[in-house]
XYZ file of C-alpha atoms in Angstrom:
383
model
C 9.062 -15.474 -31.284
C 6.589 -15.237 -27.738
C 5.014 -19.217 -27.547
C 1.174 -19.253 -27.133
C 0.129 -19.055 -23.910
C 0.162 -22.751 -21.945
C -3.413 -24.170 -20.545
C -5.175 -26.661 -19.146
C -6.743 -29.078 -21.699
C -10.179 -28.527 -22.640
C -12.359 -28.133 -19.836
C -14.422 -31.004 -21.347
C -11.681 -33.543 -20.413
C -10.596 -32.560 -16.801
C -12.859 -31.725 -13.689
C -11.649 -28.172 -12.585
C -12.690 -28.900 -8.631
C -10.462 -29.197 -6.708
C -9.852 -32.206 -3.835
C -10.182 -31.790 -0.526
C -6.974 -32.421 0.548
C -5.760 -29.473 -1.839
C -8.511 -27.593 0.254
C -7.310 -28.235 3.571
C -3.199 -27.745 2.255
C -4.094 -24.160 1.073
C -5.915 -23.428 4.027
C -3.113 -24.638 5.925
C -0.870 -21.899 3.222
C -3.664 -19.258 4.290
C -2.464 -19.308 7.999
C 1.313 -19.490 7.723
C 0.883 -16.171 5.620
C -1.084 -14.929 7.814
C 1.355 -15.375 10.731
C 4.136 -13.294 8.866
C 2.063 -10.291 9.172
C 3.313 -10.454 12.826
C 6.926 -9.407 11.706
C 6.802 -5.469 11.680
C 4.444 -5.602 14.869
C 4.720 -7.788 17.870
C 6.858 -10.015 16.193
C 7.850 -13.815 16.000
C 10.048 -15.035 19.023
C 12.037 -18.656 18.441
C 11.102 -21.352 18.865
C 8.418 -19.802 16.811
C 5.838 -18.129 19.041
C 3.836 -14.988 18.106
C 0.278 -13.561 19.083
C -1.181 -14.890 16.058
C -1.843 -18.952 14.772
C 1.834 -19.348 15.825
C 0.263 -22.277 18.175
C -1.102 -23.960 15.260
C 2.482 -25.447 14.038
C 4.399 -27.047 17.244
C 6.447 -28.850 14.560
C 7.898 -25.191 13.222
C 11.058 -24.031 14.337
C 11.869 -20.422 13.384
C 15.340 -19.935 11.074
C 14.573 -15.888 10.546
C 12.629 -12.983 10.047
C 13.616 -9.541 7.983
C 12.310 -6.441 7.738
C 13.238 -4.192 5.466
C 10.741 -1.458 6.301
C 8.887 0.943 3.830
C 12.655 2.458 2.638
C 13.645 -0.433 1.044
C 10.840 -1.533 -0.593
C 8.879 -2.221 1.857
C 9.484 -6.705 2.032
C 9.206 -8.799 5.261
C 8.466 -12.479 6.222
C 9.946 -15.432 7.709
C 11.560 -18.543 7.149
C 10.653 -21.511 9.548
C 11.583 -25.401 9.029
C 8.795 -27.562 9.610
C 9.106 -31.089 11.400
C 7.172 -33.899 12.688
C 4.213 -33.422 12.958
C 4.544 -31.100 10.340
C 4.962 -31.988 6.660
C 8.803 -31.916 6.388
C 9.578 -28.565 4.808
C 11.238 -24.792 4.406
C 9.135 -21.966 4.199
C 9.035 -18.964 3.337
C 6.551 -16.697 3.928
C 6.145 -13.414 2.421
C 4.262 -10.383 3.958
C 1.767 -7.952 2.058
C 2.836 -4.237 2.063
C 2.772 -1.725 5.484
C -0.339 -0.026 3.484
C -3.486 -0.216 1.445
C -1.627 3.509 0.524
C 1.364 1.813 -0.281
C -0.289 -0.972 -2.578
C -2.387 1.566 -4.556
C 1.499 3.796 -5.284
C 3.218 0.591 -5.639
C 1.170 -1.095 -8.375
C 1.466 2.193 -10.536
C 5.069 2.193 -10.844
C 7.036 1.309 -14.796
C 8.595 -2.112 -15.912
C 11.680 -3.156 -16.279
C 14.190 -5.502 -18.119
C 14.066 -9.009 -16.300
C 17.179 -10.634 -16.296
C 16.936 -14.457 -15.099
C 19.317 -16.134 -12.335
C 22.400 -16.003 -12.553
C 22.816 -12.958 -14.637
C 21.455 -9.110 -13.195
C 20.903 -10.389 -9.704
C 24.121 -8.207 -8.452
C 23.928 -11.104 -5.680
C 27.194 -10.381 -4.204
C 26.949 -6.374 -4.538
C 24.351 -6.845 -2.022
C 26.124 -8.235 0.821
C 27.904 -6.253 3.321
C 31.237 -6.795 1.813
C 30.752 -5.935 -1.394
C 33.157 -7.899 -3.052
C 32.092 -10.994 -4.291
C 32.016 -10.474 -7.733
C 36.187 -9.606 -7.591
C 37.191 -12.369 -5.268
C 34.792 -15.000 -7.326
C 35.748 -15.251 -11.334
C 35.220 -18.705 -11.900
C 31.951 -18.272 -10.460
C 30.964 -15.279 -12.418
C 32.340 -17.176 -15.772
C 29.900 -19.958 -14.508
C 26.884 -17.868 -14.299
C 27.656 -15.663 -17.582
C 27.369 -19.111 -19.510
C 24.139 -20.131 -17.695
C 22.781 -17.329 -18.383
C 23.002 -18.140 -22.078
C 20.495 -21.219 -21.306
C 18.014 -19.471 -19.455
C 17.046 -16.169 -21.035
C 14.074 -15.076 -21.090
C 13.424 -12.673 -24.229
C 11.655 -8.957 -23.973
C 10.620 -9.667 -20.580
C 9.917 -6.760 -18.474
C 9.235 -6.913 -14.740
C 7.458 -4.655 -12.154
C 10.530 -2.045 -11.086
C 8.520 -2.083 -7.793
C 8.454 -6.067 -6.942
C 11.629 -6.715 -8.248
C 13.438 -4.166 -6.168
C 11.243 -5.738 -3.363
C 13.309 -9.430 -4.065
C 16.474 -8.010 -4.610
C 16.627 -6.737 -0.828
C 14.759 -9.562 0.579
C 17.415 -12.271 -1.101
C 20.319 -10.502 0.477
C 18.237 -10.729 3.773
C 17.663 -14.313 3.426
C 20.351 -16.673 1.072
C 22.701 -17.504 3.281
C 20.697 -18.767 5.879
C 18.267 -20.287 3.027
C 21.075 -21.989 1.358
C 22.355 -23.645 4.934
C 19.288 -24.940 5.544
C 18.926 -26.342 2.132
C 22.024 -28.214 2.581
C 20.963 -29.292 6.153
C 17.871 -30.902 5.348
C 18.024 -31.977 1.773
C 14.870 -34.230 1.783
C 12.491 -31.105 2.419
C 10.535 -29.219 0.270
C 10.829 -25.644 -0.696
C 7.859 -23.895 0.210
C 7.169 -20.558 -0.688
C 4.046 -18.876 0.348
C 3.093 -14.852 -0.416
C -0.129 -12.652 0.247
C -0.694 -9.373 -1.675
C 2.866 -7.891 -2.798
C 4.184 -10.883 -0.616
C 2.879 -12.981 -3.462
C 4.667 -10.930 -6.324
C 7.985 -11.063 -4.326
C 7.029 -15.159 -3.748
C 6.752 -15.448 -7.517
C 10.641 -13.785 -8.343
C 11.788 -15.999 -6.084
C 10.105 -19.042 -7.189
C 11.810 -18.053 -10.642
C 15.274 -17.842 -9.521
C 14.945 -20.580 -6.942
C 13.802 -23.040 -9.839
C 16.944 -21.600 -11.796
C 19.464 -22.677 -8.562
C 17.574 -26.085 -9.029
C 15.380 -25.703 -5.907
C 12.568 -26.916 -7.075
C 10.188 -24.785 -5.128
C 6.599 -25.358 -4.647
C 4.739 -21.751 -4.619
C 1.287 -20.617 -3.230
C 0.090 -17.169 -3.430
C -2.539 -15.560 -2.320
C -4.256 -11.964 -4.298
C -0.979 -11.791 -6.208
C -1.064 -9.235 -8.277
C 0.624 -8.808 -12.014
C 4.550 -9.086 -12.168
C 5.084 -8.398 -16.343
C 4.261 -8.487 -19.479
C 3.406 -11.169 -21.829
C 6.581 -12.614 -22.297
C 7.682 -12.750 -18.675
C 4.114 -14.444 -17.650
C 5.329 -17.391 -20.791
C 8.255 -17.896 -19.122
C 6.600 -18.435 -15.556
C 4.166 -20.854 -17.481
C 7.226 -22.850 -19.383
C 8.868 -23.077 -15.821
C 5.839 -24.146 -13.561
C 2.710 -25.199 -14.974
C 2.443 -28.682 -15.781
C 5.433 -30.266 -14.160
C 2.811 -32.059 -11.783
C 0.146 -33.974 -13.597
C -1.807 -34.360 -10.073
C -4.374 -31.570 -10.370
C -2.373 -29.750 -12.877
C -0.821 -26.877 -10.976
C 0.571 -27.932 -7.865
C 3.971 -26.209 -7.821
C 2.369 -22.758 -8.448
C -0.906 -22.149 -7.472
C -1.993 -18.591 -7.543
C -5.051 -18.753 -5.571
C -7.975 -15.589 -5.969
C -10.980 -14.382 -4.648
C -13.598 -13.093 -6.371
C -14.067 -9.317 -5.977
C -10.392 -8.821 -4.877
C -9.016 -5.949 -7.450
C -5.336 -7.112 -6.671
C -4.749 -9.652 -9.109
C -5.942 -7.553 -11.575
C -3.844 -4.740 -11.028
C -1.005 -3.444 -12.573
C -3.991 -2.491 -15.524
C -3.180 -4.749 -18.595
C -3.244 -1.573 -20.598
C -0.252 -0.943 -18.861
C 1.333 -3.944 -20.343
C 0.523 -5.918 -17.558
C -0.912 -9.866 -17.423
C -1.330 -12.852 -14.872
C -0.023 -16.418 -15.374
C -1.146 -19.256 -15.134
C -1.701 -21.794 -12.091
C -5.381 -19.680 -10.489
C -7.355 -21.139 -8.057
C -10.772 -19.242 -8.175
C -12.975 -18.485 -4.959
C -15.997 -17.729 -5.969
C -17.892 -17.145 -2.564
C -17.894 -13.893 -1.757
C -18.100 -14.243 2.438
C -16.268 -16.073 4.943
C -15.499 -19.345 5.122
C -15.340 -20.985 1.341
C -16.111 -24.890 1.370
C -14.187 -26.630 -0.941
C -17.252 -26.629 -3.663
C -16.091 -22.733 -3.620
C -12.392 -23.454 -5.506
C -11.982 -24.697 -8.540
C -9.184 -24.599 -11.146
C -8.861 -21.980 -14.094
C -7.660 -22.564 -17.640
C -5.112 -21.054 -18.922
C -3.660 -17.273 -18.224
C -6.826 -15.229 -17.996
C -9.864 -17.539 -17.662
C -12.456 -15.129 -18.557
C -14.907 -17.635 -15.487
C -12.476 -16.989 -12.897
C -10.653 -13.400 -11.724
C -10.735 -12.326 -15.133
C -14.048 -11.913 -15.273
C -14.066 -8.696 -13.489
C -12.418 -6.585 -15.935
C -15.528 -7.347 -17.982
C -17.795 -6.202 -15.833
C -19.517 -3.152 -16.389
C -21.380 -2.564 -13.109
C -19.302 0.380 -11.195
C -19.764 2.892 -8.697
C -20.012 6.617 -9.457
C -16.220 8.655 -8.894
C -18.210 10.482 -6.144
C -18.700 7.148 -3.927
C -15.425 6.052 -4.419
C -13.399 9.225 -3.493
C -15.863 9.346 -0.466
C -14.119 6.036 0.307
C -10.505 7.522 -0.479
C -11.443 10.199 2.328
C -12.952 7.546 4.545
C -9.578 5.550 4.113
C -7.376 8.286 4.850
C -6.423 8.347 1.008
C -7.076 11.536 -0.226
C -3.754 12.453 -0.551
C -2.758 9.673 -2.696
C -5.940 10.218 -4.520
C -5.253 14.307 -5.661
C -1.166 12.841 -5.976
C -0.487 12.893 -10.081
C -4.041 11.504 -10.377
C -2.667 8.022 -9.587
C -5.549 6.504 -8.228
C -8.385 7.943 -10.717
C -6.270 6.511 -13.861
C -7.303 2.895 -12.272
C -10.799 2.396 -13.459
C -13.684 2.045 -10.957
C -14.647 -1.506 -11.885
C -11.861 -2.739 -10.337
C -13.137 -1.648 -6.543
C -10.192 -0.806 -4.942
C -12.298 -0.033 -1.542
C -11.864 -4.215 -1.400
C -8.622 -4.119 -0.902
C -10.134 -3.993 3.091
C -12.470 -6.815 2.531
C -12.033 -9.309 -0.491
C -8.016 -8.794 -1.014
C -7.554 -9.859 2.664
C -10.410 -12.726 2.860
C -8.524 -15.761 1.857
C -9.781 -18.690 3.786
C -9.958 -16.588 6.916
C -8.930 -12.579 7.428
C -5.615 -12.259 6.644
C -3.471 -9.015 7.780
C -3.591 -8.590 11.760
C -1.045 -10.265 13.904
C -4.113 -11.429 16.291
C -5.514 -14.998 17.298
C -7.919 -15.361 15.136
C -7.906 -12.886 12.968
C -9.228 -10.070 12.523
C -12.235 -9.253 15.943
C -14.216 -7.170 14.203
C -17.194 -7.917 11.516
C -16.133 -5.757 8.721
C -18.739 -7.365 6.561
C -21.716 -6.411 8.884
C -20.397 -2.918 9.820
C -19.517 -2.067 5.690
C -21.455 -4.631 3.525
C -19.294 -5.183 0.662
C -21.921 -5.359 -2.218
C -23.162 -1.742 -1.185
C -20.551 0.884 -2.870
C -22.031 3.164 -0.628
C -21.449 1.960 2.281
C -19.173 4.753 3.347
């Protein structure tokens, strides 16, 4: 039997701001994220230098970076260890997708099974030799009967995202797990922007599994499963902090962004728990702009949008598809036109990347050029 979704308690008994130094920590998040959208480009040299905010964390020092380019699912990032003056932790930071192209095919791809750590993970099929699960039966026995305490029951998972994890964990475990062991007193920080935040979240699942205790922050993360995958999220990360009620997960959104919305709940599709609302549409929020939601689907945060029943014409937005050099995708199997136009995909350039500052471009200071002034993003026809 699927629980009822968890929630905050009523909103008449808790204030749903959040504090400033919650303001300034995800901020902080918004910039480390941003930095791994250097791997794939120019790149991130040790001690940990890049062209982007690189210079803004003297205390990092750079473990690795993997790329598993567009073949393999399309997953990269980095892990750093942070030290004085840095808050002592490791992090991982997971990069969006190559492509808005790629985002658009990726979120319209089918579920399947999820199988919690230990058991599907084919962990040891994945490395190079191939033959850990012969030369490691106790093990395996080990895992079969912890498996038995941590199912989770008819949950499906996002074929896309989850093939996305299984090649980034056989980039990134053994060098994870030695620097676990090395610094035991840190905390496990996992940070994620777009699909970055989807591959964040199965992590943060299996890492809480392995007794990690992770602490997870993504940013426009989009929807991983269905109803009773999102229940078991909730049972393993909301509420295990009282202070502010969702500090090990907090999925932070922007108003406007269709990412977290998408894959369509029609589809069988839904979001968890943990939000952290922007409402400000422009560049730079103040902290009066976040607040906490309630629950899964707080119909006064993200939600809201899929109520909304202001939308463009089909006209304006395929003029946008050929302005974005999507065309193709667009006339591909119709993949595009069975997402709805409410859900304003041409702000996947603007909203999806505007988290604090302009996520995306492996530049000091973001992104040069005033997107907002050259394309205003409440005119659908700006294009």
């Amino acid at each position: 039997m699927l629980q009822s979704p968890l929630s905050l308690p009523s909103s008449q008994n808790i204030n749903r701001t959040i504090s400033t130094d919650l303001f300034f920590e995800l901020e902080e998040l918004a910039r480390i994220v941003d930095i791994s959208y250097c791997v794939g480009t120019t790149g991130i040299q040790k001690p940990f230098l890049c062209a982007s905010r690189c210079q803004d964390f003297p205390g990092f020092e750079l473990i690795k970076t993997w790329n598993t380019g567009p073949l393999l699912a399309d997953s990269c990032g980095y892990v750093v260890v942070s030290h004085a003056p840095s808050t002592p932790r490791i992090i991982l930071a997971f990069r969006g997708t190559y492509s808005v192209a790629n985002t658009i095919i990726d979120l319209s791809t089918v579920p399947q099974e999820y199988v919690p750590y230990p058991g599907g993970e084919d962990e040891d099929l994945l490395s190079p030799s191939g033959l850990g699960l012969l030369l490691n039966p106790i093990r395996n026995l080990r895992q079969a009967l912890n498996t038995r305490e941590n199912k989770c029951n008819n949950c499906t998972v996002h074929l896309g995202f989850m093939t996305s994890w299984r090649q980034t964990r056989a980039e990134i475990l053994p060098q994870l797990e030695e620097a676990i062991k090395k610094y035991p007193s840190h905390q496990l920080t996992l940070v994620g922007h777009s699909l970055g935040g989807a591959v964040a979240a199965l992590a943060a699942m299996e890492f809480e599994a392995r007794g990690w205790n992770p602490k997870v922050t993504t940013f426009g993360e989009p929807r991983i499963g269905n109803q009773a995958l999102i229940e078991y999220i909730d049972t393993k990360f909301v509420g295990k902090d009282e202070d502010e009620g969702f500090l090990m997960y907090r999925r932070v959104t922007h108003v406007d962004d269709p990412v977290p919305l998408l894959p369509l709940e029609e589809w069988g599709y839904k979001m968890h728990a943990g939000e952290v609302f922007i409402s400000k549409p422009d560049l730079s929020p103040s902290v009066e702009d976040l607040r906490h939601c309630d629950g899964d689907a707080d119909p006064t945060c993200i939600a809201s949008a899929e109520s909304t029943s202001s939308t463009p014409a089909n006209d304006d937005v395929e003029s946008w598809l050929k302005h974005a050099n999507l065309t193709e995708i667009w006339n591909d199997g119709n993949r595009v036109l069975a997402i709805p136009a409410r859900y304003k995909l041409w702000q996947l350039f603007f909203a999806h990347r505007d988290y604090f500052w302009r996520l995306g471009l492996c530049l000091p200071g973001g992104d040069p050029f005033d997107w907002y002034r050259k394309y205003p993003h409440n005119d659908t026809n700006f294009i």
